[in-house]
């Protein structure tokens, strides 16, 4: 039963994590230029990234409550970084997508480990 729960939980977590990327970041809001400073920002709006982070945080908390933290961190990092990297590689002419992918992977790993680990710790504390 534990193996089934782990497999099913990991699969659902992977699908939900990839779905978070699709929902929030698969489409870009475009590059914007500040008319006063000339600074360029984008391709995502701040609210898109914030929504993605909040969604990933909620998924990591639920995953950490029910599953092993190392499974949660690994599955979520791969399921979020791979679609991000594929999309970035297909739209980038500079080759810097690889640096971005590494940063996304590092940030996702740290965030999911902290949030999921805290949820797992809290579950054990309250049991």
Short mmCIF file of N, CA, C and O in Angstrom, two decimals:
data_model
loop_
_atom_site.label_atom_id
_atom_site.label_comp_id
_atom_site.label_asym_id
_atom_site.label_seq_id
_atom_site.Cartn_x
_atom_site.Cartn_y
_atom_site.Cartn_z
N UNK A 1 0.82 -1.19 0.00
CA UNK A 1 0.00 0.00 0.00
C UNK A 1 0.86 1.26 0.00
O UNK A 1 0.53 2.23 -0.66
N UNK A 2 1.98 1.25 0.72
CA UNK A 2 2.86 2.41 0.76
C UNK A 2 3.46 2.68 -0.61
O UNK A 2 3.56 3.82 -1.03
N UNK A 3 3.84 1.61 -1.32
CA UNK A 3 4.41 1.78 -2.65
C UNK A 3 3.39 2.38 -3.60
O UNK A 3 3.70 3.27 -4.39
N UNK A 4 2.16 1.90 -3.53
CA UNK A 4 1.10 2.43 -4.38
C UNK A 4 0.85 3.90 -4.09
O UNK A 4 0.71 4.72 -4.99
N UNK A 5 0.82 4.25 -2.80
CA UNK A 5 0.60 5.65 -2.41
C UNK A 5 1.76 6.52 -2.90
O UNK A 5 1.55 7.64 -3.39
N UNK A 6 2.97 6.00 -2.78
CA UNK A 6 4.14 6.76 -3.23
C UNK A 6 4.11 6.98 -4.73
O UNK A 6 4.33 8.09 -5.21
N UNK A 7 3.81 5.93 -5.48
CA UNK A 7 3.75 6.05 -6.94
C UNK A 7 2.63 6.98 -7.39
O UNK A 7 2.84 7.87 -8.22
N UNK A 8 1.45 6.76 -6.85
CA UNK A 8 0.31 7.60 -7.22
C UNK A 8 0.53 9.04 -6.77
O UNK A 8 0.28 9.98 -7.52
N UNK A 9 1.03 9.22 -5.55
CA UNK A 9 1.29 10.57 -5.05
C UNK A 9 2.34 11.28 -5.87
O UNK A 9 2.19 12.46 -6.21
N UNK A 10 3.41 10.58 -6.23
CA UNK A 10 4.46 11.17 -7.05
C UNK A 10 3.95 11.56 -8.43
O UNK A 10 4.29 12.63 -8.95
N UNK A 11 3.14 10.70 -9.02
CA UNK A 11 2.56 10.99 -10.34
C UNK A 11 1.63 12.19 -10.28
O UNK A 11 1.71 13.09 -11.12
N UNK A 12 0.76 12.21 -9.30
CA UNK A 12 -0.17 13.35 -9.16
C UNK A 12 0.59 14.64 -8.88
O UNK A 12 0.24 15.69 -9.43
N UNK A 13 1.62 14.55 -8.07
CA UNK A 13 2.42 15.73 -7.76
C UNK A 13 3.14 16.24 -9.01
O UNK A 13 3.20 17.44 -9.26
N UNK A 14 3.67 15.32 -9.81
CA UNK A 14 4.34 15.71 -11.06
C UNK A 14 3.36 16.39 -12.01
O UNK A 14 3.68 17.43 -12.61
N UNK A 15 2.18 15.81 -12.16
CA UNK A 15 1.17 16.41 -13.05
C UNK A 15 0.72 17.78 -12.55
O UNK A 15 0.59 18.72 -13.34
N UNK A 16 0.51 17.90 -11.26
CA UNK A 16 0.08 19.19 -10.70
C UNK A 16 1.18 20.24 -10.82
O UNK A 16 0.90 21.41 -11.12
N UNK A 17 2.42 19.83 -10.63
CA UNK A 17 3.53 20.76 -10.74
C UNK A 17 3.71 21.24 -12.17
O UNK A 17 3.88 22.44 -12.43
N UNK A 18 3.68 20.32 -13.12
CA UNK A 18 3.77 20.70 -14.53
C UNK A 18 2.57 21.56 -14.90
O UNK A 18 2.69 22.52 -15.67
N UNK A 19 1.40 21.23 -14.34
CA UNK A 19 0.21 22.04 -14.57
C UNK A 19 0.36 23.45 -14.06
O UNK A 19 -0.15 24.41 -14.65
N UNK A 20 1.07 23.63 -12.95
CA UNK A 20 1.32 24.97 -12.43
C UNK A 20 2.16 25.77 -13.41
O UNK A 20 1.91 26.96 -13.63
N UNK A 21 3.15 25.12 -14.02
CA UNK A 21 3.95 25.82 -15.03
C UNK A 21 3.07 26.21 -16.22
O UNK A 21 3.13 27.35 -16.70
N UNK A 22 2.23 25.28 -16.67
CA UNK A 22 1.35 25.56 -17.82
C UNK A 22 0.40 26.71 -17.48
O UNK A 22 0.23 27.63 -18.27
N UNK A 23 -0.21 26.64 -16.31
CA UNK A 23 -1.21 27.64 -15.93
C UNK A 23 -0.62 29.05 -15.81
O UNK A 23 -1.23 30.02 -16.24
N UNK A 24 0.57 29.16 -15.23
CA UNK A 24 1.10 30.48 -14.92
C UNK A 24 2.20 30.98 -15.85
O UNK A 24 2.30 32.18 -16.08
N UNK A 25 3.05 30.08 -16.35
CA UNK A 25 4.24 30.56 -17.05
C UNK A 25 4.38 30.08 -18.50
O UNK A 25 5.32 30.49 -19.18
N UNK A 26 3.49 29.23 -18.97
CA UNK A 26 3.65 28.74 -20.35
C UNK A 26 3.36 29.83 -21.37
O UNK A 26 3.79 29.74 -22.51
N UNK A 27 2.67 30.83 -20.96
CA UNK A 27 2.42 31.98 -21.82
C UNK A 27 3.12 33.17 -21.19
O UNK A 27 3.22 33.28 -19.99
N UNK A 28 3.64 33.99 -22.03
CA UNK A 28 4.41 35.13 -21.54
C UNK A 28 3.60 36.40 -21.72
O UNK A 28 2.87 36.56 -22.70
N UNK A 29 3.74 37.32 -20.78
CA UNK A 29 3.03 38.59 -20.89
C UNK A 29 3.80 39.59 -21.75
O UNK A 29 3.29 40.65 -22.06
N UNK A 30 5.02 39.24 -22.14
CA UNK A 30 5.80 40.08 -23.03
C UNK A 30 6.81 40.95 -22.31
O UNK A 30 6.77 41.11 -21.10
N UNK A 31 7.71 41.49 -23.08
CA UNK A 31 8.72 42.39 -22.54
C UNK A 31 8.14 43.79 -22.47
O UNK A 31 7.43 44.22 -23.36
N UNK A 32 8.46 44.49 -21.39
CA UNK A 32 8.00 45.87 -21.24
C UNK A 32 9.20 46.77 -21.02
O UNK A 32 10.20 46.36 -20.43
N UNK A 33 9.09 47.99 -21.50
CA UNK A 33 10.15 48.98 -21.34
C UNK A 33 9.61 50.14 -20.53
O UNK A 33 8.57 50.72 -20.88
N UNK A 34 10.30 50.48 -19.46
CA UNK A 34 9.92 51.62 -18.65
C UNK A 34 10.25 52.88 -19.45
O UNK A 34 11.40 53.11 -19.81
N UNK A 35 9.24 53.73 -19.73
CA UNK A 35 9.49 54.90 -20.57
C UNK A 35 10.44 55.92 -19.94
O UNK A 35 11.11 56.66 -20.65
N UNK A 36 10.52 55.96 -18.62
CA UNK A 36 11.38 56.94 -17.96
C UNK A 36 12.82 56.48 -17.85
O UNK A 36 13.75 57.26 -18.02
N UNK A 37 13.02 55.20 -17.54
CA UNK A 37 14.38 54.71 -17.32
C UNK A 37 14.93 53.92 -18.51
O UNK A 37 16.14 53.75 -18.62
N UNK A 38 14.04 53.42 -19.36
CA UNK A 38 14.47 52.60 -20.47
C UNK A 38 14.77 51.17 -20.06
O UNK A 38 15.21 50.36 -20.89
N UNK A 39 14.54 50.82 -18.79
CA UNK A 39 14.78 49.46 -18.32
C UNK A 39 13.75 48.51 -18.91
O UNK A 39 12.56 48.81 -18.98
N UNK A 40 14.25 47.35 -19.32
CA UNK A 40 13.38 46.33 -19.89
C UNK A 40 13.13 45.24 -18.86
O UNK A 40 14.05 44.85 -18.14
N UNK A 41 11.90 44.75 -18.77
CA UNK A 41 11.57 43.66 -17.87
C UNK A 41 10.66 42.67 -18.58
O UNK A 41 9.99 43.00 -19.55
N UNK A 42 10.66 41.47 -18.09
CA UNK A 42 9.84 40.43 -18.69
C UNK A 42 10.63 39.16 -18.82
O UNK A 42 11.74 39.06 -18.33
N UNK A 43 10.12 38.16 -19.43
CA UNK A 43 8.89 38.11 -20.19
C UNK A 43 7.65 37.86 -19.34
O UNK A 43 6.54 37.89 -19.84
N UNK A 44 7.85 37.60 -18.04
CA UNK A 44 6.70 37.35 -17.17
C UNK A 44 6.37 38.58 -16.35
O UNK A 44 7.26 39.33 -15.97
N UNK A 45 5.10 38.73 -16.04
CA UNK A 45 4.69 39.77 -15.11
C UNK A 45 4.96 39.28 -13.70
O UNK A 45 5.02 38.07 -13.44
N UNK A 46 5.12 40.20 -12.78
CA UNK A 46 5.41 39.85 -11.39
C UNK A 46 4.31 38.95 -10.84
O UNK A 46 4.59 37.97 -10.14
N UNK A 47 3.07 39.25 -11.14
CA UNK A 47 1.97 38.46 -10.61
C UNK A 47 2.00 37.03 -11.12
O UNK A 47 1.58 36.11 -10.40
N UNK A 48 2.50 36.80 -12.36
CA UNK A 48 2.59 35.44 -12.87
C UNK A 48 3.57 34.61 -12.05
O UNK A 48 3.28 33.47 -11.68
N UNK A 49 4.72 35.19 -11.77
CA UNK A 49 5.74 34.48 -11.00
C UNK A 49 5.25 34.27 -9.57
O UNK A 49 5.42 33.20 -8.99
N UNK A 50 4.63 35.28 -8.99
CA UNK A 50 4.11 35.16 -7.63
C UNK A 50 3.06 34.05 -7.55
O UNK A 50 3.06 33.25 -6.61
N UNK A 51 2.17 34.00 -8.53
CA UNK A 51 1.15 32.96 -8.54
C UNK A 51 1.77 31.58 -8.69
O UNK A 51 1.35 30.62 -8.04
N UNK A 52 2.78 31.47 -9.53
CA UNK A 52 3.47 30.19 -9.71
C UNK A 52 4.14 29.75 -8.41
O UNK A 52 4.04 28.59 -8.00
N UNK A 53 4.81 30.68 -7.74
CA UNK A 53 5.49 30.36 -6.49
C UNK A 53 4.49 29.96 -5.41
O UNK A 53 4.72 28.98 -4.67
N UNK A 54 3.39 30.67 -5.30
CA UNK A 54 2.37 30.32 -4.31
C UNK A 54 1.76 28.95 -4.60
O UNK A 54 1.52 28.16 -3.67
N UNK A 55 1.52 28.66 -5.87
CA UNK A 55 0.98 27.36 -6.24
C UNK A 55 1.97 26.25 -5.91
O UNK A 55 1.60 25.21 -5.35
N UNK A 56 3.25 26.46 -6.25
CA UNK A 56 4.27 25.47 -5.93
C UNK A 56 4.41 25.29 -4.42
O UNK A 56 4.60 24.17 -3.93
N UNK A 57 4.30 26.38 -3.67
CA UNK A 57 4.37 26.28 -2.21
C UNK A 57 3.24 25.44 -1.65
O UNK A 57 3.45 24.61 -0.77
N UNK A 58 2.03 25.65 -2.17
CA UNK A 58 0.89 24.85 -1.71
C UNK A 58 1.08 23.38 -2.07
O UNK A 58 0.81 22.49 -1.25
N UNK A 59 1.55 23.12 -3.28
CA UNK A 59 1.79 21.73 -3.69
C UNK A 59 2.88 21.08 -2.83
O UNK A 59 2.77 19.91 -2.45
N UNK A 60 3.94 21.82 -2.54
CA UNK A 60 5.01 21.28 -1.70
C UNK A 60 4.52 20.99 -0.29
O UNK A 60 4.90 19.98 0.31
N UNK A 61 3.66 21.86 0.23
CA UNK A 61 3.12 21.64 1.57
C UNK A 61 2.25 20.38 1.61
O UNK A 61 2.40 19.54 2.50
N UNK A 62 1.37 20.24 0.65
CA UNK A 62 0.52 19.04 0.60
C UNK A 62 1.37 17.80 0.36
O UNK A 62 1.19 16.77 1.01
N UNK A 63 2.31 17.91 -0.59
CA UNK A 63 3.18 16.78 -0.87
C UNK A 63 4.01 16.40 0.34
O UNK A 63 4.15 15.21 0.66
N UNK A 64 4.57 17.38 1.03
CA UNK A 64 5.38 17.10 2.21
C UNK A 64 4.59 16.51 3.36
O UNK A 64 5.12 15.77 4.17
N UNK A 65 3.32 16.83 3.41
CA UNK A 65 2.44 16.28 4.46
C UNK A 65 2.23 14.79 4.23
O UNK A 65 2.22 14.00 5.17
N UNK A 66 2.06 14.40 2.96
CA UNK A 66 1.68 13.02 2.65
C UNK A 66 2.81 12.13 2.14
O UNK A 66 2.70 10.90 2.21
N UNK A 67 3.87 12.73 1.61
CA UNK A 67 4.92 11.94 0.96
C UNK A 67 6.29 12.23 1.55
O UNK A 67 6.46 13.21 2.28
N UNK A 68 7.24 11.43 1.20
CA UNK A 68 8.62 11.62 1.61
C UNK A 68 9.15 12.91 1.01
O UNK A 68 8.97 13.18 -0.18
N UNK A 69 9.84 13.70 1.81
CA UNK A 69 10.30 15.01 1.35
C UNK A 69 11.25 14.91 0.17
O UNK A 69 11.26 15.77 -0.71
N UNK A 70 12.08 13.88 0.13
CA UNK A 70 13.04 13.76 -0.98
C UNK A 70 12.31 13.44 -2.28
O UNK A 70 12.72 13.90 -3.34
N UNK A 71 11.23 12.69 -2.20
CA UNK A 71 10.40 12.44 -3.38
C UNK A 71 9.75 13.74 -3.83
O UNK A 71 9.77 14.07 -5.03
N UNK A 72 9.21 14.48 -2.90
CA UNK A 72 8.55 15.74 -3.22
C UNK A 72 9.52 16.71 -3.89
O UNK A 72 9.22 17.27 -4.96
N UNK A 73 10.68 16.92 -3.29
CA UNK A 73 11.65 17.87 -3.84
C UNK A 73 12.13 17.43 -5.23
O UNK A 73 12.23 18.26 -6.14
N UNK A 74 12.40 16.16 -5.40
CA UNK A 74 12.89 15.66 -6.69
C UNK A 74 11.83 15.77 -7.77
O UNK A 74 12.07 16.29 -8.86
N UNK A 75 10.63 15.28 -7.48
CA UNK A 75 9.55 15.28 -8.47
C UNK A 75 9.18 16.70 -8.86
O UNK A 75 9.06 17.02 -10.05
N UNK A 76 9.02 17.56 -7.89
CA UNK A 76 8.61 18.93 -8.20
C UNK A 76 9.70 19.68 -8.97
O UNK A 76 9.39 20.43 -9.89
N UNK A 77 10.95 19.49 -8.60
CA UNK A 77 12.03 20.17 -9.31
C UNK A 77 12.07 19.74 -10.77
O UNK A 77 12.14 20.59 -11.67
N UNK A 78 12.01 18.46 -11.02
CA UNK A 78 12.07 17.97 -12.41
C UNK A 78 10.81 18.39 -13.17
O UNK A 78 10.90 18.88 -14.31
N UNK A 79 9.64 18.23 -12.55
CA UNK A 79 8.37 18.51 -13.24
C UNK A 79 8.18 19.99 -13.55
O UNK A 79 7.42 20.34 -14.45
N UNK A 80 8.85 20.86 -12.83
CA UNK A 80 8.74 22.29 -13.11
C UNK A 80 9.88 22.78 -14.01
O UNK A 80 9.67 23.57 -14.93
N UNK A 81 11.09 22.30 -13.75
CA UNK A 81 12.26 22.78 -14.49
C UNK A 81 12.26 22.30 -15.93
O UNK A 81 12.62 23.08 -16.84
N UNK A 82 11.87 21.07 -16.18
CA UNK A 82 11.92 20.54 -17.56
C UNK A 82 11.03 21.33 -18.51
O UNK A 82 11.51 21.79 -19.55
N UNK A 83 9.75 21.55 -18.21
CA UNK A 83 8.96 22.35 -19.16
C UNK A 83 9.46 23.78 -19.28
O UNK A 83 9.45 24.36 -20.37
N UNK A 84 9.93 24.35 -18.17
CA UNK A 84 10.48 25.70 -18.23
C UNK A 84 11.67 25.73 -19.17
O UNK A 84 11.79 26.61 -20.03
N UNK A 85 12.57 24.78 -19.03
CA UNK A 85 13.79 24.75 -19.83
C UNK A 85 13.49 24.49 -21.31
O UNK A 85 14.10 25.10 -22.19
N UNK A 86 12.57 23.58 -21.59
CA UNK A 86 12.21 23.29 -22.99
C UNK A 86 11.65 24.54 -23.65
O UNK A 86 12.04 24.90 -24.77
N UNK A 87 10.76 25.23 -22.95
CA UNK A 87 10.19 26.45 -23.51
C UNK A 87 11.26 27.53 -23.68
O UNK A 87 11.34 28.18 -24.72
N UNK A 88 12.07 27.71 -22.66
CA UNK A 88 13.11 28.75 -22.72
C UNK A 88 14.12 28.45 -23.83
O UNK A 88 14.53 29.36 -24.55
N UNK A 89 14.51 27.21 -23.98
CA UNK A 89 15.48 26.85 -25.02
C UNK A 89 14.93 27.11 -26.41
O UNK A 89 15.67 27.49 -27.32
N UNK A 90 13.63 26.93 -26.56
CA UNK A 90 13.02 27.11 -27.88
C UNK A 90 12.83 28.59 -28.25
O UNK A 90 12.60 28.91 -29.41
N UNK A 91 12.93 29.47 -27.27
CA UNK A 91 12.69 30.89 -27.55
C UNK A 91 13.92 31.77 -27.32
O UNK A 91 13.84 32.98 -27.51
N UNK A 92 15.04 31.17 -26.92
CA UNK A 92 16.23 31.95 -26.58
C UNK A 92 17.30 31.80 -27.65
O UNK A 92 17.65 30.69 -28.03
N UNK A 93 17.83 32.92 -28.11
CA UNK A 93 18.90 32.91 -29.11
C UNK A 93 20.28 33.04 -28.48
O UNK A 93 21.28 32.86 -29.15
N UNK A 94 20.35 33.35 -27.20
CA UNK A 94 21.63 33.64 -26.55
C UNK A 94 22.28 32.43 -25.89
O UNK A 94 23.46 32.46 -25.61
N UNK A 95 21.50 31.41 -25.60
CA UNK A 95 22.02 30.26 -24.87
C UNK A 95 21.96 30.43 -23.36
O UNK A 95 22.34 29.52 -22.62
N UNK A 96 21.47 31.58 -22.91
CA UNK A 96 21.38 31.82 -21.47
C UNK A 96 20.23 31.06 -20.80
O UNK A 96 20.11 31.07 -19.58
N UNK A 97 19.40 30.40 -21.60
CA UNK A 97 18.31 29.61 -21.03
C UNK A 97 18.86 28.55 -20.06
O UNK A 97 18.20 28.23 -19.08
N UNK A 98 20.07 28.04 -20.35
CA UNK A 98 20.65 27.00 -19.49
C UNK A 98 20.96 27.56 -18.09
O UNK A 98 20.76 26.87 -17.09
N UNK A 99 21.41 28.79 -18.03
CA UNK A 99 21.66 29.43 -16.73
C UNK A 99 20.33 29.62 -16.00
O UNK A 99 20.22 29.33 -14.81
N UNK A 100 19.33 30.08 -16.73
CA UNK A 100 18.00 30.24 -16.13
C UNK A 100 17.45 28.91 -15.63
O UNK A 100 16.88 28.84 -14.54
N UNK A 101 17.63 27.86 -16.41
CA UNK A 101 17.14 26.54 -16.00
C UNK A 101 17.84 26.07 -14.73
O UNK A 101 17.21 25.50 -13.84
N UNK A 102 19.13 26.31 -14.65
CA UNK A 102 19.87 25.94 -13.43
C UNK A 102 19.35 26.71 -12.23
O UNK A 102 19.15 26.15 -11.14
N UNK A 103 19.08 28.00 -12.41
CA UNK A 103 18.56 28.82 -11.31
C UNK A 103 17.15 28.38 -10.92
O UNK A 103 16.81 28.35 -9.72
N UNK A 104 16.32 28.05 -11.90
CA UNK A 104 14.98 27.55 -11.61
C UNK A 104 15.07 26.24 -10.83
O UNK A 104 14.36 26.03 -9.84
N UNK A 105 15.96 25.34 -11.25
CA UNK A 105 16.12 24.06 -10.56
C UNK A 105 16.61 24.25 -9.13
O UNK A 105 16.08 23.62 -8.20
N UNK A 106 17.58 25.12 -8.95
CA UNK A 106 18.11 25.37 -7.59
C UNK A 106 17.03 25.98 -6.71
O UNK A 106 16.81 25.54 -5.57
N UNK A 107 16.34 26.99 -7.21
CA UNK A 107 15.29 27.63 -6.43
C UNK A 107 14.14 26.69 -6.11
O UNK A 107 13.63 26.68 -4.98
N UNK A 108 13.75 25.89 -7.07
CA UNK A 108 12.66 24.94 -6.85
C UNK A 108 13.07 23.88 -5.83
O UNK A 108 12.28 23.52 -4.95
N UNK A 109 14.29 23.41 -5.93
CA UNK A 109 14.78 22.41 -4.97
C UNK A 109 14.79 22.96 -3.55
O UNK A 109 14.29 22.33 -2.62
N UNK A 110 15.34 24.15 -3.39
CA UNK A 110 15.41 24.75 -2.05
C UNK A 110 14.01 25.02 -1.51
O UNK A 110 13.69 24.68 -0.37
N UNK A 111 13.16 25.64 -2.33
CA UNK A 111 11.82 25.98 -1.87
C UNK A 111 10.98 24.77 -1.52
O UNK A 111 10.33 24.74 -0.47
N UNK A 112 10.98 23.76 -2.37
CA UNK A 112 10.16 22.58 -2.10
C UNK A 112 10.70 21.80 -0.91
O UNK A 112 9.92 21.25 -0.13
N UNK A 113 12.01 21.78 -0.74
CA UNK A 113 12.59 21.07 0.40
C UNK A 113 12.21 21.77 1.71
O UNK A 113 11.81 21.12 2.68
N UNK A 114 12.30 23.10 1.72
CA UNK A 114 11.95 23.83 2.94
C UNK A 114 10.46 23.74 3.28
O UNK A 114 10.09 23.42 4.41
N UNK A 115 9.62 24.01 2.29
CA UNK A 115 8.17 24.00 2.55
C UNK A 115 7.67 22.58 2.80
O UNK A 115 6.93 22.32 3.76
N UNK A 116 8.06 21.65 1.94
CA UNK A 116 7.63 20.27 2.12
C UNK A 116 8.18 19.66 3.40
O UNK A 116 7.49 18.91 4.10
N UNK A 117 9.43 19.99 3.71
CA UNK A 117 10.03 19.49 4.95
C UNK A 117 9.32 20.03 6.17
O UNK A 117 9.09 19.31 7.15
N UNK A 118 8.95 21.30 6.14
CA UNK A 118 8.21 21.89 7.26
C UNK A 118 6.84 21.23 7.42
O UNK A 118 6.41 20.96 8.54
N UNK A 119 6.18 20.96 6.31
CA UNK A 119 4.87 20.30 6.38
C UNK A 119 5.00 18.89 6.95
O UNK A 119 4.19 18.46 7.78
N UNK A 120 6.02 18.15 6.52
CA UNK A 120 6.24 16.80 7.04
C UNK A 120 6.59 16.83 8.52
O UNK A 120 6.11 16.00 9.31
N UNK A 121 7.40 17.79 8.92
CA UNK A 121 7.76 17.95 10.32
C UNK A 121 6.51 18.26 11.16
O UNK A 121 6.31 17.69 12.23
N UNK A 122 5.69 19.16 10.64
CA UNK A 122 4.46 19.52 11.36
C UNK A 122 3.52 18.32 11.49
O UNK A 122 2.92 18.11 12.54
N UNK A 123 3.43 17.53 10.46
CA UNK A 123 2.57 16.34 10.53
C UNK A 123 3.08 15.37 11.60
O UNK A 123 2.29 14.83 12.37
N UNK A 124 4.38 15.16 11.63
CA UNK A 124 4.94 14.26 12.64
C UNK A 124 4.75 14.82 14.05
O UNK A 124 4.54 14.08 15.00
N UNK A 125 4.85 16.14 14.18
CA UNK A 125 4.69 16.79 15.49
C UNK A 125 3.27 16.67 16.02
O UNK A 125 3.07 16.58 17.22
N UNK A 126 2.30 16.75 15.12
CA UNK A 126 0.90 16.73 15.55
C UNK A 126 0.34 15.32 15.66
O UNK A 126 -0.76 15.15 16.16
N UNK A 127 1.08 14.33 15.17
CA UNK A 127 0.58 12.95 15.22
C UNK A 127 0.73 12.34 16.60
O UNK A 127 1.49 12.70 17.42
#
